[in-house]
CSV table of C-alpha atoms and ligand atoms in Angstrom, one decimal:
chain,number,residue,atom,x,y,z
A,248,MET,CA,6.9,19.2,4.3
A,249,ALA,CA,4.8,16.2,2.7
A,250,THR,CA,6.0,12.9,2.9
A,251,ARG,CA,7.5,11.7,-0.3
A,252,VAL,CA,6.2,8.6,-1.9
A,253,LEU,CA,7.8,7.0,-4.8
A,254,MET,CA,5.3,4.6,-6.1
A,255,VAL,CA,7.2,1.8,-8.2
A,256,PHE,CA,5.2,-0.6,-10.6
A,257,ASP,CA,5.8,-2.7,-13.6
A,258,LEU,CA,4.8,-2.3,-17.3
A,259,PRO,CA,5.6,-4.7,-20.2
A,260,TYR,CA,7.5,-1.9,-21.8
A,261,ALA,CA,9.9,0.7,-21.1
A,262,VAL,CA,9.2,4.3,-20.8
A,263,LYS,CA,11.1,7.5,-20.7
A,264,PRO,CA,11.6,9.8,-17.6
A,265,GLY,CA,8.7,12.0,-17.0
A,266,PHE,CA,6.4,9.7,-18.9
A,267,ASP,CA,2.5,10.6,-18.9
A,268,TYR,CA,0.7,7.3,-17.5
A,269,SER,CA,-2.8,8.6,-18.0
A,270,GLU,CA,-3.3,6.2,-20.7
A,271,GLU,CA,-2.5,3.3,-18.9
A,272,PHE,CA,-4.2,4.4,-15.6
A,273,ALA,CA,-7.3,5.1,-17.5
A,274,ASP,CA,-7.6,1.8,-18.9
A,275,PRO,CA,-9.7,-0.5,-16.6
A,276,LYS,CA,-7.8,-3.8,-17.9
A,277,ARG,CA,-4.6,-2.3,-17.3
A,278,SER,CA,-3.2,-0.3,-14.5
A,279,TYR,CA,-6.3,0.1,-12.6
A,280,CYS,CA,-4.8,-0.7,-9.3
A,281,GLU,CA,-2.1,1.8,-9.8
A,282,ASN,CA,-4.5,4.4,-10.6
A,283,ASP,CA,-6.6,3.7,-7.4
A,284,VAL,CA,-3.2,3.8,-5.3
A,285,HIS,CA,-2.1,6.8,-6.9
A,286,LYS,CA,-5.1,8.8,-6.4
A,287,ALA,CA,-5.4,7.6,-2.8
A,288,LEU,CA,-1.7,8.5,-2.3
A,289,LEU,CA,-2.7,12.2,-3.5
A,290,ALA,CA,-5.7,12.4,-1.7
A,291,CYS,CA,-3.7,11.6,1.5
A,292,GLY,CA,-1.4,14.7,0.7
A,293,TYR,CA,1.6,12.9,-0.1
A,294,GLU,CA,4.2,14.3,-2.6
A,295,VAL,CA,3.9,11.5,-5.1
A,296,GLN,CA,6.4,10.5,-8.0
A,297,LEU,CA,5.5,7.7,-10.3
A,298,LEU,CA,8.2,5.1,-11.8
A,299,SER,CA,7.4,2.1,-14.0
A,300,LEU,CA,10.1,-0.6,-14.4
A,301,PHE,CA,10.2,-3.2,-17.2
A,302,ASP,CA,13.8,-4.4,-17.9
A,303,ASP,CA,16.2,-1.9,-16.4
A,304,VAL,CA,16.7,-1.1,-12.8
A,305,ARG,CA,18.8,1.9,-13.3
A,306,PRO,CA,15.7,4.4,-13.4
A,307,LEU,CA,15.0,3.0,-9.7
A,308,LEU,CA,18.6,4.0,-8.7
A,309,ASP,CA,18.0,7.5,-10.2
A,310,ALA,CA,14.8,8.2,-8.7
A,311,VAL,CA,16.1,7.3,-5.3
A,312,ARG,CA,18.9,9.4,-5.7
A,313,ASP,CA,17.1,12.4,-7.1
A,314,PHE,CA,13.8,12.4,-5.6
A,315,LYS,CA,14.9,11.1,-2.1
A,316,PRO,CA,11.7,9.3,-1.3
A,317,ASP,CA,10.6,8.9,2.5
A,318,VAL,CA,9.0,5.4,1.5
A,319,ILE,CA,8.3,3.4,-1.6
A,320,PHE,CA,4.7,2.1,-2.4
A,321,ASN,CA,5.6,-0.9,-4.1
A,322,LEU,CA,3.2,-2.2,-6.8
A,323,CYS,CA,5.8,-4.5,-8.8
A,324,ASP,CA,4.7,-8.0,-9.8
A,325,THR,CA,7.0,-8.8,-12.4
A,326,PHE,CA,10.6,-7.7,-13.9
A,327,LYS,CA,10.9,-8.3,-17.7
A,328,ASN,CA,7.7,-10.1,-17.3
A,329,VAL,CA,8.8,-12.8,-15.0
A,330,THR,CA,6.6,-13.1,-12.2
A,331,HIS,CA,9.1,-14.3,-9.5
A,332,TRP,CA,11.6,-11.4,-10.0
A,333,ASP,CA,9.3,-9.2,-7.9
A,334,LYS,CA,11.4,-10.3,-4.9
A,335,ASN,CA,14.7,-9.2,-6.8
A,336,ILE,CA,13.5,-5.6,-7.0
A,337,LEU,CA,12.6,-5.6,-3.8
A,338,ALA,CA,16.0,-7.0,-2.6
A,339,MET,CA,17.3,-4.1,-4.5
A,340,ILE,CA,15.1,-1.6,-2.5
A,341,GLU,CA,16.3,-2.9,0.6
A,342,LEU,CA,19.8,-2.3,-0.3
A,343,LEU,CA,19.2,1.2,-1.2
A,344,GLY,CA,17.8,1.5,2.4
A,345,VAL,CA,14.2,3.0,1.7
A,346,PRO,CA,11.4,1.7,3.7
A,347,CYS,CA,8.9,0.1,1.4
A,348,THR,CA,5.3,-1.2,1.6
A,349,GLY,CA,4.1,-4.8,1.2
A,350,ALA,CA,6.1,-8.0,1.8
A,351,SER,CA,10.1,-8.4,2.2
A,352,SER,CA,12.0,-10.1,-0.6
A,353,GLY,CA,12.4,-12.8,2.1
A,354,ALA,CA,8.7,-13.4,2.2
A,355,LEU,CA,8.1,-12.9,-1.7
A,356,PHE,CA,10.7,-15.8,-2.2
A,357,LEU,CA,9.0,-18.1,0.4
A,358,CYS,CA,5.5,-17.6,-0.7
A,359,ASN,CA,6.2,-17.6,-4.5
A,360,ASP,CA,6.8,-21.3,-4.3
A,361,LYS,CA,3.7,-23.4,-3.2
A,362,ALA,CA,5.8,-26.0,-1.7
A,363,LEU,CA,8.3,-23.9,0.3
A,364,SER,CA,5.6,-21.9,1.9
A,365,LYS,CA,3.5,-25.0,2.9
A,366,LYS,CA,6.9,-26.8,4.5
A,367,ILE,CA,6.8,-23.8,6.8
A,368,LEU,CA,3.5,-23.7,7.5
A,369,ARG,CA,3.4,-27.4,8.4
A,370,PHE,CA,6.3,-26.8,10.6
A,371,HIS,CA,4.1,-24.3,12.6
A,372,ARG,CA,1.2,-26.7,12.6
A,373,VAL,CA,-0.7,-24.8,10.2
A,374,ARG,CA,-2.9,-27.0,8.2
A,375,THR,CA,-2.2,-27.2,4.4
A,376,PRO,CA,-2.9,-29.9,1.8
A,377,ARG,CA,-0.5,-32.8,1.8
A,378,PHE,CA,1.7,-32.1,-1.3
A,379,HIS,CA,4.3,-33.4,-3.5
A,380,THR,CA,6.8,-31.6,-5.9
A,381,PHE,CA,7.7,-32.5,-9.5
A,382,TYR,CA,10.8,-30.6,-10.9
A,383,ALA,CA,10.9,-30.5,-14.4
A,384,GLY,CA,13.1,-32.7,-16.1
A,385,HIS,CA,12.9,-35.4,-13.2
A,386,LYS,CA,10.9,-38.7,-12.9
A,387,VAL,CA,7.2,-38.3,-12.6
A,388,TRP,CA,5.1,-40.9,-10.4
A,389,HIS,CA,2.2,-40.9,-8.0
A,390,PRO,CA,3.5,-41.2,-4.7
A,391,LYS,CA,1.0,-43.7,-2.7
A,392,THR,CA,1.3,-41.2,0.4
A,393,LEU,CA,-1.0,-38.7,-1.6
A,394,LYS,CA,-4.6,-39.4,-1.8
A,395,LEU,CA,-6.6,-39.1,-4.9
A,396,PRO,CA,-8.4,-37.0,-6.0
A,397,CYS,CA,-5.4,-34.6,-6.3
A,398,ILE,CA,-5.0,-31.1,-8.0
A,399,ILE,CA,-1.8,-30.6,-9.9
A,400,LYS,CA,-0.8,-26.7,-10.3
A,401,PRO,CA,2.3,-25.0,-11.7
A,402,LEU,CA,4.9,-24.7,-8.7
A,403,THR,CA,5.6,-20.8,-9.0
A,404,GLU,CA,2.3,-19.4,-10.9
A,405,GLU,CA,-0.1,-17.0,-9.9
A,406,ALA,CA,-3.8,-16.0,-10.8
A,407,SER,CA,-4.7,-19.4,-11.5
A,408,ARG,CA,-2.7,-19.7,-14.7
A,409,GLY,CA,-2.6,-23.3,-15.6
A,410,ILE,CA,-5.6,-24.2,-13.4
A,411,SER,CA,-8.6,-25.7,-15.0
A,412,GLN,CA,-11.2,-28.4,-14.2
A,413,ALA,CA,-8.8,-30.9,-15.9
A,414,SER,CA,-6.2,-30.0,-13.0
A,415,ILE,CA,-8.2,-32.3,-10.8
A,416,VAL,CA,-7.1,-35.7,-11.3
A,417,ASP,CA,-8.8,-39.1,-9.6
A,418,ASP,CA,-6.5,-41.8,-11.3
A,419,GLU,CA,-2.8,-42.3,-12.0
A,420,ALA,CA,-2.9,-41.8,-15.6
A,421,ALA,CA,-4.5,-38.3,-15.4
A,422,PHE,CA,-2.3,-37.6,-12.6
A,423,LEU,CA,0.8,-38.1,-14.7
A,424,ALA,CA,-0.5,-36.7,-17.8
A,425,ARG,CA,-1.3,-33.5,-16.1
A,426,VAL,CA,2.1,-33.2,-14.3
A,427,LYS,CA,4.0,-33.7,-17.6
A,428,MET,CA,1.6,-31.2,-19.3
A,429,ILE,CA,3.1,-28.7,-17.0
A,430,HIS,CA,6.5,-29.6,-17.4
A,431,GLU,CA,6.3,-29.8,-21.3
A,432,ARG,CA,3.8,-27.1,-22.3
A,433,MET,CA,4.1,-24.7,-19.6
A,434,ASN,CA,7.6,-25.4,-19.1
A,435,LEU,CA,7.5,-25.1,-15.2
A,436,ASP,CA,7.9,-27.1,-12.1
A,437,ALA,CA,4.8,-28.8,-10.7
A,438,ILE,CA,3.1,-29.4,-7.3
A,439,ALA,CA,0.5,-32.4,-6.7
A,440,GLU,CA,-1.9,-31.5,-3.7
A,441,GLU,CA,-4.4,-33.6,-2.2
A,442,TYR,CA,-7.7,-31.9,-3.2
A,443,ILE,CA,-9.7,-30.4,-0.1
A,444,ASP,CA,-13.4,-30.5,-0.7
A,445,GLY,CA,-14.8,-27.5,0.9
A,446,ARG,CA,-15.8,-23.8,0.8
A,447,GLU,CA,-13.5,-21.5,-1.0
A,448,LEU,CA,-12.7,-18.5,1.7
A,449,TYR,CA,-10.3,-15.5,1.2
A,450,VAL,CA,-9.1,-13.7,4.4
A,451,SER,CA,-7.0,-10.7,4.4
A,452,ILE,CA,-4.9,-9.4,7.1
A,453,VAL,CA,-3.6,-5.9,7.6
A,454,GLY,CA,-1.0,-5.2,9.9
A,455,ASP,CA,2.8,-5.4,11.4
A,456,ARG,CA,3.1,-5.6,14.9
A,457,LYS,CA,-0.6,-5.6,15.5
A,458,LEU,CA,-2.6,-7.7,13.1
A,459,ARG,CA,-6.1,-7.1,12.1
A,460,MET,CA,-8.2,-9.9,10.2
A,461,LEU,CA,-10.8,-8.3,8.0
A,462,PRO,CA,-14.1,-9.8,6.9
A,463,ALA,CA,-13.8,-13.1,5.0
A,464,ARG,CA,-14.8,-13.1,1.1
A,465,GLU,CA,-15.9,-16.3,-0.5
A,466,MET,CA,-16.3,-17.7,-3.9
A,467,THR,CA,-19.6,-19.5,-4.9
A,468,PHE,CA,-20.2,-21.8,-7.7
A,469,GLY,CA,-23.9,-21.2,-8.5
A,470,GLN,CA,-25.4,-23.6,-10.7
A,471,MET,CA,-22.4,-25.7,-11.2
A,472,ALA,CA,-23.1,-29.3,-11.1
A,473,GLU,CA,-22.4,-30.7,-7.5
A,474,ASP,CA,-20.1,-33.3,-8.8
A,475,GLU,CA,-18.0,-31.0,-10.6
A,476,PRO,CA,-14.8,-29.7,-8.5
A,477,ARG,CA,-15.5,-26.4,-7.4
A,478,ILE,CA,-12.3,-24.6,-7.8
A,479,ALA,CA,-11.2,-21.0,-8.7
A,480,THR,CA,-10.1,-22.0,-12.1
A,481,TYR,CA,-8.6,-19.5,-14.2
A,482,LYS,CA,-12.1,-19.3,-16.1
A,483,ALA,CA,-13.8,-18.8,-13.0
A,484,LYS,CA,-11.7,-16.1,-11.7
A,485,TRP,CA,-11.4,-13.8,-15.0
A,486,ASP,CA,-13.8,-15.0,-17.7
A,487,ASP,CA,-17.1,-12.9,-17.2
A,488,ASP,CA,-19.3,-14.8,-19.7
A,489,TYR,CA,-18.2,-18.1,-18.0
A,490,ARG,CA,-18.8,-16.6,-14.6
A,491,LYS,CA,-22.2,-15.4,-15.6
A,492,LYS,CA,-23.2,-18.7,-17.2
A,493,TRP,CA,-22.4,-20.9,-13.9
A,494,GLY,CA,-23.4,-18.0,-11.5
A,495,ILE,CA,-19.9,-17.9,-10.0
A,496,ARG,CA,-19.8,-14.9,-7.6
A,497,ASN,CA,-17.3,-13.3,-5.1
A,498,HIS,CA,-18.9,-11.8,-2.2
A,499,PHE,CA,-18.8,-11.5,1.8
A,500,ALA,CA,-18.6,-14.9,3.2
A,501,ASP,CA,-22.0,-15.4,5.1
A,502,ALA,CA,-22.9,-18.0,7.7
A,503,ILE,CA,-19.6,-17.8,9.6
A,504,ASP,CA,-20.1,-18.6,13.1
A,505,PRO,CA,-18.3,-17.0,15.8
A,506,GLU,CA,-16.4,-20.7,16.3
A,507,LEU,CA,-15.5,-20.6,12.7
A,508,GLN,CA,-14.4,-16.8,12.7
A,509,ALA,CA,-12.1,-17.5,15.5
A,510,ARG,CA,-10.5,-20.6,14.0
A,511,LEU,CA,-9.9,-18.4,10.7
A,512,SER,CA,-8.3,-15.6,12.5
A,513,ASP,CA,-6.1,-18.0,14.6
A,514,VAL,CA,-5.0,-20.1,11.4
A,515,CYS,CA,-4.6,-16.9,9.3
A,516,LYS,CA,-2.4,-14.9,12.0
A,517,ARG,CA,-0.2,-17.9,12.7
A,518,ALA,CA,0.2,-18.3,9.3
A,519,TYR,CA,0.9,-14.7,8.9
A,520,ARG,CA,3.5,-14.9,11.6
A,521,ALA,CA,5.0,-18.2,10.5
A,522,LEU,CA,5.9,-16.6,7.0
A,523,ASN,CA,7.3,-13.4,8.7
A,524,LEU,CA,4.7,-11.3,6.8
A,525,ARG,CA,4.1,-7.5,7.1
A,526,SER,CA,1.9,-4.6,5.7
A,527,TYR,CA,-1.0,-6.8,4.3
A,528,ALA,CA,-1.5,-10.4,2.6
A,529,ARG,CA,-4.6,-12.5,1.7
A,530,PHE,CA,-5.0,-16.2,2.1
A,531,ASP,CA,-6.9,-18.7,-0.2
A,532,LEU,CA,-8.4,-21.2,2.2
A,533,ARG,CA,-10.6,-24.3,1.9
A,534,VAL,CA,-13.0,-24.9,4.7
A,535,THR,CA,-14.2,-28.5,4.8
A,536,ALA,CA,-17.7,-29.4,6.0
A,537,GLY,CA,-16.2,-30.4,9.5
A,538,GLY,CA,-14.8,-26.9,9.8
A,539,GLN,CA,-11.3,-27.7,9.2
A,540,VAL,CA,-9.4,-24.9,7.9
A,541,TYR,CA,-6.7,-25.3,5.1
A,542,VAL,CA,-4.3,-22.7,3.7
A,543,VAL,CA,-4.1,-23.5,0.2
A,544,GLU,CA,-2.1,-20.5,-0.5
A,545,PRO,CA,-0.6,-17.1,1.1
A,546,ASN,CA,-0.7,-14.3,-1.2
A,547,VAL,CA,2.0,-11.7,-0.6
A,548,ASN,CA,1.4,-8.3,-2.1
A,549,PRO,CA,-2.3,-9.4,-3.5
A,550,ASN,CA,-4.0,-7.0,-5.6
A,551,ILE,CA,-4.9,-3.6,-3.7
A,552,ALA,CA,-7.0,-2.1,-6.1
A,553,LYS,CA,-10.1,-0.4,-4.7
A,554,ASP,CA,-12.7,-3.2,-6.2
A,555,ASP,CA,-10.2,-6.3,-5.1
A,556,GLU,CA,-11.0,-8.7,-2.4
A,557,LEU,CA,-8.5,-6.8,0.2
A,558,ALA,CA,-9.8,-3.4,0.1
A,559,GLN,CA,-13.4,-4.7,-0.1
A,560,SER,CA,-13.0,-6.7,3.0
A,561,ALA,CA,-11.2,-3.4,4.6
A,562,LEU,CA,-14.2,-1.0,3.5
A,563,LYS,CA,-16.5,-3.7,5.1
A,564,ALA,CA,-14.5,-3.3,8.4
A,565,GLY,CA,-15.0,0.4,8.3
A,566,ILE,CA,-11.4,1.4,6.8
A,567,SER,CA,-12.0,3.2,3.6
A,568,TYR,CA,-9.7,3.1,0.6
A,569,LYS,CA,-7.8,6.3,1.5
A,570,SER,CA,-7.1,5.1,5.2
A,571,LEU,CA,-6.2,1.7,4.0
A,572,ILE,CA,-3.4,3.2,1.8
A,573,ARG,CA,-2.3,5.8,4.4
A,574,LYS,CA,-2.2,2.8,7.0
A,575,VAL,CA,0.1,0.8,4.7
A,576,VAL,CA,2.4,3.9,4.2
A,577,ASN,CA,2.5,4.5,8.0
A,578,GLN,CA,3.4,1.1,9.0
A,579,ALA,CA,6.3,1.2,6.2
A,580,LEU,CA,7.3,4.4,7.4
A,581,ARG,CA,7.5,3.2,11.0
A,582,ARG,CA,10.0,0.2,10.2
A,583,LYS,CA,13.4,0.7,9.8
A,584,ALA,CA,14.3,0.1,6.1
B,664,ADP,N1,-5.5,-28.5,-2.4
B,664,ADP,C1,-6.7,-27.9,-3.2
B,664,ADP,N2,-7.7,-28.3,-2.8
B,664,ADP,C2,-8.9,-27.8,-3.3
B,664,ADP,N3,-8.6,-26.8,-4.1
B,664,ADP,C3,-7.6,-26.3,-4.5
B,664,ADP,C4,-6.3,-27.0,-4.0
B,664,ADP,N4,-5.4,-26.2,-4.6
B,664,ADP,C5,-5.8,-25.1,-5.1
B,664,ADP,N5,-7.2,-25.2,-5.1
B,664,ADP,C6,-8.1,-24.3,-6.0
B,664,ADP,O1,-7.4,-23.7,-7.1
B,664,ADP,C7,-7.4,-22.3,-6.9
B,664,ADP,C8,-6.1,-21.8,-7.2
B,664,ADP,O2,-5.2,-22.4,-6.6
B,664,ADP,P1,-4.0,-21.5,-5.8
B,664,ADP,O3,-2.8,-22.5,-5.2
B,664,ADP,O4,-4.5,-20.5,-5.1
B,664,ADP,O5,-3.3,-20.7,-7.1
B,664,ADP,P2,-2.9,-19.4,-7.7
B,664,ADP,O6,-1.7,-18.8,-7.1
B,664,ADP,O7,-3.0,-19.6,-9.3
B,664,ADP,O8,-4.2,-18.8,-7.2
B,664,ADP,C9,-7.6,-22.1,-5.5
B,664,ADP,O9,-8.1,-20.8,-5.3
B,664,ADP,C10,-8.9,-23.2,-5.1
B,664,ADP,O10,-10.0,-23.0,-5.7
B,665,MG,MG1,-4.6,-18.3,-5.0
């Protein structure tokens, strides 16, 4: 009998049982990742049921009771449009006792908070930028232990939301203003980190017991002026016209000498173990001119669409998209729920 896979994902609205997702899946700006994973799961020969969640968890309970999945393929990023409630969905799946792909609820909890994950990494001697956390509603000041320039970010956001060139501050007034902007306009807690000048690399790891580092990707900043901070702002990631204008590109990292390759692998595998990650993850790194590797952010359950960084790196390593999806499912099946 075919392995039964329940693919769970989020939509910004509720749908009725048996809903036809073909319109959502066909739209390259919406559920394109779900579409890719769904096709790959079918190509692997699994029996697949689709389930989107919005603001009610009962459909998940019903699907687990009625479909009796062997495994859940988890693509939930949000619940009720709240980004950090993906961990709560996962915690519920854990209570239901069904093995699940991707990170555990504990890892989601740790990695959603850019300060908490750094505290653990520092304890394990993984290099991360020095930082200070500013919770909304509390006093804001510039701690003298934090060298300028700094970058000010929302503590718990993703996809560079709230990150622009103005996030880099090189005096105290700009520092305070940017933290306050995040508190008052975005209504979020903030983190200030020392700015790490250097290359922007993305390194993905796949595995549970045995870890495999995939070929590094890089964002380069084309014609952008050398004295402009070269960072992955919201526009640099998502605005095609802006990317074209400055020649910002994502591609396989070149000029990675064996020594740097070994260091990337060591840092990312240690970070993966320190945060107790599993399945697959992607690290956002900065590498200084002197070759020091800093973990800027661990991304658990990163985008696993066919054209995104992780799957592209897998392909370069000789793992087809279908094999990648099968690997992730098999790893989950081997784990006790
Ligand atoms: N401490 C830092 N030093 C240099 N650049 C940084 C630093 N923190 C963030 N950045 C830049 O901002 C981008 C987004 O920050 P990140 O923490 O990964 O947030 P997000 O979760 O929104 O992706 C990074 O990819 C990097 O280019
Ligand atoms: Mg990031």
